[in-house]
Coordinates of C-alpha atoms in Angstrom, one line a residue:
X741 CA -5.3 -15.7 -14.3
X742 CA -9.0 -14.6 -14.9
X743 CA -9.1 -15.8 -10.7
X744 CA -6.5 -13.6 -10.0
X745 CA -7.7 -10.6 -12.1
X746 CA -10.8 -10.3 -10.4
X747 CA -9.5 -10.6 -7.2
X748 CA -6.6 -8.5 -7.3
X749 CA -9.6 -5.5 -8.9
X750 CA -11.5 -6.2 -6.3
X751 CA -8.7 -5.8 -3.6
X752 CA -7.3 -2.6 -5.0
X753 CA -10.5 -1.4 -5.2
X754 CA -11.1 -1.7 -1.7
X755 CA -7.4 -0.2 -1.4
X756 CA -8.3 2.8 -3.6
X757 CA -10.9 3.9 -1.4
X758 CA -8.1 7.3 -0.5
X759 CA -8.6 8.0 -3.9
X760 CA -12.0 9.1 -3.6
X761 CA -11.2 11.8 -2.0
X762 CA -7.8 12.7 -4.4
X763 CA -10.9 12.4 -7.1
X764 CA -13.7 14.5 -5.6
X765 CA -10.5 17.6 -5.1
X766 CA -9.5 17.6 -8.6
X767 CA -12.7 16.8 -10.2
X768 CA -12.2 13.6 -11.5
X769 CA -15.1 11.5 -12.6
X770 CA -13.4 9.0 -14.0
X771 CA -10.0 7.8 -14.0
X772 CA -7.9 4.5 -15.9
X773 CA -4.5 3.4 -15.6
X774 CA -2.7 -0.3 -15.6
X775 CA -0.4 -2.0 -13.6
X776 CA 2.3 -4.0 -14.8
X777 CA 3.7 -6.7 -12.4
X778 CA 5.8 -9.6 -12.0
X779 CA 4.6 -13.0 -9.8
X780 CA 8.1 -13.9 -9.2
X781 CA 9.1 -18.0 -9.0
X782 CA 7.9 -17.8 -5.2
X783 CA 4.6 -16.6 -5.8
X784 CA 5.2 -12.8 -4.4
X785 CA 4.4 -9.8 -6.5
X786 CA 7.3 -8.2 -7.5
X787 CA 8.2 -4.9 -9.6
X788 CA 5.1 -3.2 -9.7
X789 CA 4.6 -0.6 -12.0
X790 CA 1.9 1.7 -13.3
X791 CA 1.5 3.2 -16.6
X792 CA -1.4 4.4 -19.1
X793 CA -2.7 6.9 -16.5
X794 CA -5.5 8.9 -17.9
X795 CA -4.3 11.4 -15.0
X796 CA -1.3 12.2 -12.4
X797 CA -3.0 10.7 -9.9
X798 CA -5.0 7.4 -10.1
X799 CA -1.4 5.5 -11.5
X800 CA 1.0 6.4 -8.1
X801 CA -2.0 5.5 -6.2
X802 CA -3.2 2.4 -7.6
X803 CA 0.6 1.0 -7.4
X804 CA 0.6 2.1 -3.5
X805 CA -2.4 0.5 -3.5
X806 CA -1.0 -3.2 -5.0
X807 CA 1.9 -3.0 -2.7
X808 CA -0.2 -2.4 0.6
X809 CA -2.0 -5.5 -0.4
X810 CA 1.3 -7.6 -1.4
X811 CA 2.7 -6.0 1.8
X812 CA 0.0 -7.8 3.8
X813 CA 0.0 -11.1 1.8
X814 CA 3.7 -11.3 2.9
X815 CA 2.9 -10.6 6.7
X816 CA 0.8 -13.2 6.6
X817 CA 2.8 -15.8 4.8
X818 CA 0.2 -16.1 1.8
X819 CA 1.3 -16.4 -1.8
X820 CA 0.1 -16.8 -5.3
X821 CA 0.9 -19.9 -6.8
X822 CA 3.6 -19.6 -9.2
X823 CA 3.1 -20.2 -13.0
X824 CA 5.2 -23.5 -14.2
X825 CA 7.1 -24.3 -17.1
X826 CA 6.2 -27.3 -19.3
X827 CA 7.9 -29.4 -17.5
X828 CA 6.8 -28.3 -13.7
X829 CA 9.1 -25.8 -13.0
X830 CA 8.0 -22.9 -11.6
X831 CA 8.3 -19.5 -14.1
X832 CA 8.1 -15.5 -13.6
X833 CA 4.9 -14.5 -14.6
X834 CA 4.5 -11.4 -16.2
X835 CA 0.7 -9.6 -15.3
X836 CA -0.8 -6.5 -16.6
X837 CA -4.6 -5.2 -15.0
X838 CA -6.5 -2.3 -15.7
X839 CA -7.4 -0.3 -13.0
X840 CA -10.3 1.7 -13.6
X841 CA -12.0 4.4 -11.0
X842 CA -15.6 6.0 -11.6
X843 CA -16.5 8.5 -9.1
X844 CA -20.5 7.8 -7.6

């Protein structure tokens, strides 16, 4: 999980880069929300959500920004391996991240 944490930040930051500019027009300095998310039993990430927005903006945009990148996992055939049950079956895996934005 910590694996996937710090790569998912690292890929929506690199996703978020639009945001910048959202950030520099409103005034934002700095900006939080999280993203809820499922890894389904197939290793996709599925219902993405955002919530705990310190503003309008960084939420909508960090969820657009999660489903470009699972958009382009699944192009390329790439998934995350599922989580498994005690017994080796593989289980939904419910994720939360925070998502946080500091303008330089």
């Amino acid at each position: 999980q910590d694996c996937l944490n710090r790569r998912l930040n690292a890929d929506i930051g690199d996703e978020l880069q639009d945001f910048q500019d959202i950030a520099e027009r409103q005034g934002i300095n700095v900006a939080q929300a999280r993203l809820s998310f499922q890894i389904d039993t197939q290793g996709r990430i599925v219902k993405i959500e955002a919530a705990g927005a310190s503003d309008k903006h960084l939420g909508p945009e960090a969820k657009k920004a999660l489903q470009r990148i699972t958009d382009r996992q699944q192009r390329r055939g790439k998934t995350i391996v599922p989580a498994k049950t005690e017994d080796g079956k593989p289980a939904i895996l419910n994720f939360q991240i925070p998502v946080k934005f500091q303008l330089q």
